[in-house]
C-alpha cells in the first residue's frame, strides 16, 4: 500500500505531493512526512497518519530564501540567520505573510510560520519540482523517535502513507534547530549548534523554557520515546540495564566510541530503535557533553527518559 520510490522516481514523488497525497522524503536531518502545504485536505491527512494532536503546527519546506520570503516576513536577524545557515538544519519561525496560501492547518491558527530550506540535494530537487511549500513533520507516528532511514519510516507508517522516497540514511540524524520569536530565542536545540547561531547573531540566544507554555509543541515532555525506559548520565550500569555508550566505554551500542558529537547525533535515533528491536528493557546512557550538537542529543535523550504520556 505504501510505495517505495528510488532517487530516479523523483518526478513521480513530486506528482504524489502535487495531487494531494502523502510522501515521506529524506532531508539531511530526519525523514519528513510531506504534503502540499497549500492543500488543507492533504495537511489533514498528515495529522491523521501521525495520530498527531492537531495543535502541533508543522514546518514548511521550500528550496530557497527567495521562496521562503513569499510565506514569511524576515527581519534583519532572521535574514542574517537564513543567509548564514540555509540550506541547512535550521528552522526559522517568522510572522506569516498574508496571501501566501499556506493552509491554516499548517500553522494551527498561529500568526507565525515555521520555515526550513533543507540542504540534501534530493530534497532540494523534490521541492523545486513540487513548486509549492511542502509541510512536513518528522515521518513517525506521534510520540515516537524520528526516522533516519526509509525502513524506519515504513516501520511506523506502512499502509498509512502513499509513498516513501528512499534517499539513504540521514547525515545529521537529529531534527533541525528551531529559532523564533521576538526577540529571537532557541525553541528547539537541533542540527545547527546553538554556539554557531550565537556567533552569527553576535549575542547569546535564550533557550525557551520547555516547562512554560507550549509555543513549540515538540517540547511536549515524552516526545521522542523508545519503548525501553531510559536512564541518563550513567557512569555505570545496573544488572537489568544495557549501556548506550559515548566515548571510550565498553558497550554493545556506542553513539561514538571516539566521542564525536556529530557521529553521535547521526547514530542516536537508529540506535534507540535497534535497542528496542533487541528487546532491551532499560537503556543506561553514558554522559554526553552539553556543547555543540550535544545540546540537541541531550534534549532528545531527556525526552526519551521522561515519564510516558499514556
Ligand atoms: O529537521 C526537522 O525539523 C524535521 C524535518 C522533516 O524537516 N521536521 C520536524 O518537524 O522535526 P516536527 O513537526 O516533528 O517538529 C516541528 C516543530 C514542532 O515542535 C512544532 O511545534 C514547531 O516545529 N513549530 C512549527 N510551527 C511553529 C510555530 N509557528 N511556532 C512555534 N513552533 C512551531
Ligand atoms: Mg517530530
mmCIF file of N, CA and C and ligand atoms in Angstrom, residues 25-33 50 52 55-61 88-94 106-108 110-116 118 136-140 146 174-178 180-181 187-188 191 214-220 223-224 300, ligand 1:
data_model
loop_
_atom_site.group_PDB
_atom_site.id
_atom_site.type_symbol
_atom_site.label_atom_id
_atom_site.label_comp_id
_atom_site.label_asym_id
_atom_site.label_seq_id
_atom_site.Cartn_x
_atom_site.Cartn_y
_atom_site.Cartn_z
ATOM 1 N N UNK A 25 9.849 11.791 2.691
ATOM 2 C CA UNK A 25 11.052 12.092 1.893
ATOM 3 C C UNK A 25 12.226 12.400 2.821
ATOM 4 N N UNK A 26 13.441 12.158 2.322
ATOM 5 C CA UNK A 26 14.623 12.384 3.165
ATOM 6 C C UNK A 26 15.023 13.853 3.182
ATOM 7 N N UNK A 27 15.557 14.282 4.327
ATOM 8 C CA UNK A 27 16.301 15.543 4.393
ATOM 9 C C UNK A 27 17.610 15.181 5.091
ATOM 10 N N UNK A 28 18.518 16.129 5.267
ATOM 11 C CA UNK A 28 19.772 15.804 5.940
ATOM 12 C C UNK A 28 19.566 15.575 7.435
ATOM 13 N N UNK A 29 18.435 16.064 8.010
ATOM 14 C CA UNK A 29 18.203 15.867 9.450
ATOM 15 C C UNK A 29 17.517 14.534 9.702
ATOM 16 N N UNK A 30 16.232 14.450 9.356
ATOM 17 C CA UNK A 30 15.445 13.219 9.503
ATOM 18 C C UNK A 30 14.494 13.143 8.304
ATOM 19 N N UNK A 31 13.792 12.025 8.133
ATOM 20 C CA UNK A 31 12.784 11.933 7.072
ATOM 21 C C UNK A 31 11.545 12.743 7.479
ATOM 22 N N UNK A 32 10.994 13.476 6.508
ATOM 23 C CA UNK A 32 9.777 14.243 6.745
ATOM 24 C C UNK A 32 8.588 13.556 6.102
ATOM 25 N N UNK A 33 7.384 13.812 6.665
ATOM 26 C CA UNK A 33 6.151 13.312 6.063
ATOM 27 C C UNK A 33 5.524 14.488 5.334
ATOM 28 N N UNK A 50 -0.090 10.493 11.343
ATOM 29 C CA UNK A 50 0.810 10.506 12.502
ATOM 30 C C UNK A 50 0.078 10.277 13.815
ATOM 31 N N UNK A 52 -1.357 12.739 15.315
ATOM 32 C CA UNK A 52 -0.745 13.881 15.983
ATOM 33 C C UNK A 52 -1.802 14.838 16.544
ATOM 34 N N UNK A 55 -3.022 20.582 17.636
ATOM 35 C CA UNK A 55 -2.478 21.903 17.975
ATOM 36 C C UNK A 55 -0.996 22.008 17.642
ATOM 37 N N UNK A 56 -0.391 20.935 17.163
ATOM 38 C CA UNK A 56 1.030 20.989 16.800
ATOM 39 C C UNK A 56 1.202 21.545 15.389
ATOM 40 N N UNK A 57 1.730 22.774 15.249
ATOM 41 C CA UNK A 57 1.932 23.307 13.895
ATOM 42 C C UNK A 57 3.086 22.601 13.175
ATOM 43 N N UNK A 58 3.094 22.694 11.852
ATOM 44 C CA UNK A 58 4.083 21.985 11.032
ATOM 45 C C UNK A 58 5.073 22.952 10.390
ATOM 46 N N UNK A 59 6.255 22.441 10.049
ATOM 47 C CA UNK A 59 7.269 23.221 9.332
ATOM 48 C C UNK A 59 6.980 23.150 7.830
ATOM 49 N N UNK A 60 7.077 24.302 7.130
ATOM 50 C CA UNK A 60 7.022 24.230 5.668
ATOM 51 C C UNK A 60 8.437 24.242 5.110
ATOM 52 N N UNK A 61 8.614 23.468 4.041
ATOM 53 C CA UNK A 61 9.922 23.296 3.405
ATOM 54 C C UNK A 61 9.885 23.926 2.019
ATOM 55 N N UNK A 88 20.092 24.200 5.163
ATOM 56 C CA UNK A 88 20.684 23.512 6.307
ATOM 57 C C UNK A 88 19.684 23.227 7.394
ATOM 58 N N UNK A 89 20.216 22.756 8.535
ATOM 59 C CA UNK A 89 19.376 22.203 9.605
ATOM 60 C C UNK A 89 18.857 23.276 10.566
ATOM 61 N N UNK A 90 18.375 24.380 10.011
ATOM 62 C CA UNK A 90 17.801 25.459 10.818
ATOM 63 C C UNK A 90 16.373 25.735 10.364
ATOM 64 N N UNK A 91 15.438 25.799 11.329
ATOM 65 C CA UNK A 91 14.062 26.225 11.047
ATOM 66 C C UNK A 91 13.849 27.585 11.693
ATOM 67 N N UNK A 92 13.307 28.515 10.920
ATOM 68 C CA UNK A 92 13.016 29.856 11.449
ATOM 69 C C UNK A 92 11.512 30.028 11.576
ATOM 70 N N UNK A 93 11.058 30.417 12.768
ATOM 71 C CA UNK A 93 9.638 30.735 12.975
ATOM 72 C C UNK A 93 9.510 32.251 12.839
ATOM 73 N N UNK A 94 8.800 32.684 11.806
ATOM 74 C CA UNK A 94 8.690 34.118 11.487
ATOM 75 C C UNK A 94 7.217 34.483 11.293
ATOM 76 N N UNK A 106 -1.652 24.097 8.763
ATOM 77 C CA UNK A 106 -0.195 24.018 8.893
ATOM 78 C C UNK A 106 0.270 24.797 10.116
ATOM 79 N N UNK A 107 -0.293 25.993 10.300
ATOM 80 C CA UNK A 107 0.157 26.860 11.386
ATOM 81 C C UNK A 107 -0.680 26.655 12.640
ATOM 82 N N UNK A 108 -1.675 25.773 12.566
ATOM 83 C CA UNK A 108 -2.582 25.526 13.692
ATOM 84 C C UNK A 108 -3.145 26.852 14.193
ATOM 85 N N UNK A 110 -1.825 29.802 14.271
ATOM 86 C CA UNK A 110 -0.890 30.821 14.762
ATOM 87 C C UNK A 110 -0.656 31.874 13.662
ATOM 88 N N UNK A 111 -0.154 33.050 14.065
ATOM 89 C CA UNK A 111 0.129 34.077 13.058
ATOM 90 C C UNK A 111 1.576 33.976 12.575
ATOM 91 N N UNK A 112 2.304 32.972 13.098
ATOM 92 C CA UNK A 112 3.680 32.753 12.652
ATOM 93 C C UNK A 112 3.748 31.457 11.857
ATOM 94 N N UNK A 113 4.824 31.320 11.087
ATOM 95 C CA UNK A 113 5.012 30.086 10.307
ATOM 96 C C UNK A 113 6.468 29.626 10.451
ATOM 97 N N UNK A 114 6.649 28.315 10.578
ATOM 98 C CA UNK A 114 7.990 27.731 10.694
ATOM 99 C C UNK A 114 8.454 27.325 9.296
ATOM 100 N N UNK A 115 9.641 27.813 8.895
ATOM 101 C CA UNK A 115 10.131 27.580 7.523
ATOM 102 C C UNK A 115 11.548 27.015 7.562
ATOM 103 N N UNK A 116 11.781 26.059 6.652
ATOM 104 C CA UNK A 116 13.117 25.463 6.565
ATOM 105 C C UNK A 116 13.482 25.238 5.105
ATOM 106 N N UNK A 118 15.936 22.752 3.369
ATOM 107 C CA UNK A 118 16.843 21.624 3.597
ATOM 108 C C UNK A 118 17.992 21.603 2.595
ATOM 109 N N UNK A 136 5.909 19.397 6.404
ATOM 110 C CA UNK A 136 6.443 18.081 6.773
ATOM 111 C C UNK A 136 6.916 18.042 8.218
ATOM 112 N N UNK A 137 6.190 17.298 9.053
ATOM 113 C CA UNK A 137 6.740 16.937 10.361
ATOM 114 C C UNK A 137 7.638 15.725 10.154
ATOM 115 N N UNK A 138 8.319 15.290 11.199
ATOM 116 C CA UNK A 138 9.102 14.071 11.071
ATOM 117 C C UNK A 138 8.156 12.902 10.762
ATOM 118 N N UNK A 139 8.634 11.941 9.950
ATOM 119 C CA UNK A 139 7.764 10.897 9.394
ATOM 120 C C UNK A 139 7.652 9.680 10.321
ATOM 121 N N UNK A 140 7.158 9.938 11.539
ATOM 122 C CA UNK A 140 6.975 8.872 12.528
ATOM 123 C C UNK A 140 5.615 9.060 13.184
ATOM 124 N N UNK A 146 12.159 9.907 15.685
ATOM 125 C CA UNK A 146 12.157 10.297 14.273
ATOM 126 C C UNK A 146 12.931 9.294 13.424
ATOM 127 N N UNK A 174 19.574 14.284 13.776
ATOM 128 C CA UNK A 174 18.598 14.895 14.694
ATOM 129 C C UNK A 174 17.885 16.012 13.943
ATOM 130 N N UNK A 175 16.710 16.398 14.449
ATOM 131 C CA UNK A 175 15.898 17.391 13.766
ATOM 132 C C UNK A 175 16.597 18.753 13.738
ATOM 133 N N UNK A 176 16.028 19.637 12.932
ATOM 134 C CA UNK A 176 16.608 20.977 12.804
ATOM 135 C C UNK A 176 16.510 21.754 14.118
ATOM 136 N N UNK A 177 17.424 22.693 14.277
ATOM 137 C CA UNK A 177 17.356 23.683 15.353
ATOM 138 C C UNK A 177 16.222 24.650 15.012
ATOM 139 N N UNK A 178 15.354 24.952 15.987
ATOM 140 C CA UNK A 178 14.273 25.918 15.725
ATOM 141 C C UNK A 178 14.533 27.203 16.496
ATOM 142 N N UNK A 180 13.005 31.278 16.875
ATOM 143 C CA UNK A 180 11.880 32.151 16.534
ATOM 144 C C UNK A 180 11.512 33.053 17.680
ATOM 145 N N UNK A 181 10.503 33.880 17.458
ATOM 146 C CA UNK A 181 10.003 34.801 18.485
ATOM 147 C C UNK A 181 10.683 36.153 18.403
ATOM 148 N N UNK A 187 14.044 27.723 20.268
ATOM 149 C CA UNK A 187 12.819 26.995 20.621
ATOM 150 C C UNK A 187 13.058 25.491 20.692
ATOM 151 N N UNK A 188 14.040 25.009 19.932
ATOM 152 C CA UNK A 188 14.397 23.587 19.992
ATOM 153 C C UNK A 188 15.861 23.437 19.589
ATOM 154 N N UNK A 191 20.178 20.331 14.803
ATOM 155 C CA UNK A 191 21.342 20.028 13.987
ATOM 156 C C UNK A 191 22.338 21.161 13.782
ATOM 157 N N UNK A 214 3.457 26.039 25.768
ATOM 158 C CA UNK A 214 3.965 25.279 24.631
ATOM 159 C C UNK A 214 3.867 26.114 23.364
ATOM 160 N N UNK A 215 4.962 26.840 23.024
ATOM 161 C CA UNK A 215 4.914 27.564 21.761
ATOM 162 C C UNK A 215 5.584 26.735 20.669
ATOM 163 N N UNK A 216 6.392 25.763 21.044
ATOM 164 C CA UNK A 216 6.875 24.763 20.084
ATOM 165 C C UNK A 216 6.535 23.404 20.679
ATOM 166 N N UNK A 217 5.396 22.851 20.296
ATOM 167 C CA UNK A 217 4.914 21.641 20.973
ATOM 168 C C UNK A 217 5.815 20.426 20.820
ATOM 169 N N UNK A 218 6.889 20.532 20.033
ATOM 170 C CA UNK A 218 7.912 19.475 20.057
ATOM 171 C C UNK A 218 8.501 19.391 21.454
ATOM 172 N N UNK A 219 8.196 20.413 22.260
ATOM 173 C CA UNK A 219 8.690 20.473 23.632
ATOM 174 C C UNK A 219 7.850 19.615 24.582
ATOM 175 N N UNK A 220 6.771 19.003 24.100
ATOM 176 C CA UNK A 220 5.985 18.114 24.956
ATOM 177 C C UNK A 220 6.898 17.084 25.608
ATOM 178 N N UNK A 223 8.403 13.259 23.995
ATOM 179 C CA UNK A 223 8.110 13.351 22.567
ATOM 180 C C UNK A 223 8.931 12.355 21.749
ATOM 181 N N UNK A 224 10.052 11.910 22.268
ATOM 182 C CA UNK A 224 10.955 11.097 21.450
ATOM 183 C C UNK A 224 11.175 9.739 22.098
ATOM 184 N N UNK A 300 16.949 15.328 23.301
ATOM 185 C CA UNK A 300 16.175 14.161 22.842
ATOM 186 C C UNK A 300 16.249 13.036 23.883
HETATM 187 O O1 LIG B 1 14.514 18.517 10.938
HETATM 188 C C1 LIG B 1 13.326 18.820 11.043
HETATM 189 O O2 LIG B 1 12.950 19.902 11.533
HETATM 190 C C2 LIG B 1 12.303 17.818 10.536
HETATM 191 C C3 LIG B 1 12.473 17.689 9.030
HETATM 192 C C4 LIG B 1 11.460 16.790 8.394
HETATM 193 O O3 LIG B 1 12.437 18.965 8.442
HETATM 194 N N1 LIG B 1 10.971 18.217 10.863
HETATM 195 C C5 LIG B 1 10.498 18.174 12.140
HETATM 196 O O4 LIG B 1 9.176 18.547 12.253
HETATM 197 O O5 LIG B 1 11.155 17.859 13.104
HETATM 198 P P1 LIG B 1 8.273 18.279 13.531
HETATM 199 O O6 LIG B 1 6.896 18.594 13.113
HETATM 200 O O7 LIG B 1 8.483 16.928 14.058
HETATM 201 O O8 LIG B 1 8.702 19.410 14.519
HETATM 202 C C6 LIG B 1 8.399 20.730 14.195
HETATM 203 C C7 LIG B 1 8.411 21.590 15.405
HETATM 204 C C8 LIG B 1 7.296 21.231 16.353
HETATM 205 O O9 LIG B 1 7.810 21.219 17.660
HETATM 206 C C9 LIG B 1 6.321 22.382 16.145
HETATM 207 O O10 LIG B 1 5.532 22.584 17.236
HETATM 208 C C10 LIG B 1 7.258 23.527 15.858
HETATM 209 O O11 LIG B 1 8.175 22.938 14.998
HETATM 210 N N2 LIG B 1 6.583 24.627 15.163
HETATM 211 C C11 LIG B 1 6.044 24.613 13.946
HETATM 212 N N3 LIG B 1 5.452 25.797 13.655
HETATM 213 C C12 LIG B 1 5.638 26.586 14.726
HETATM 214 C C13 LIG B 1 5.270 27.919 15.063
HETATM 215 N N4 LIG B 1 4.570 28.680 14.215
HETATM 216 N N5 LIG B 1 5.642 28.399 16.261
HETATM 217 C C14 LIG B 1 6.347 27.640 17.113
HETATM 218 N N6 LIG B 1 6.722 26.369 16.861
HETATM 219 C C15 LIG B 1 6.364 25.837 15.691
#
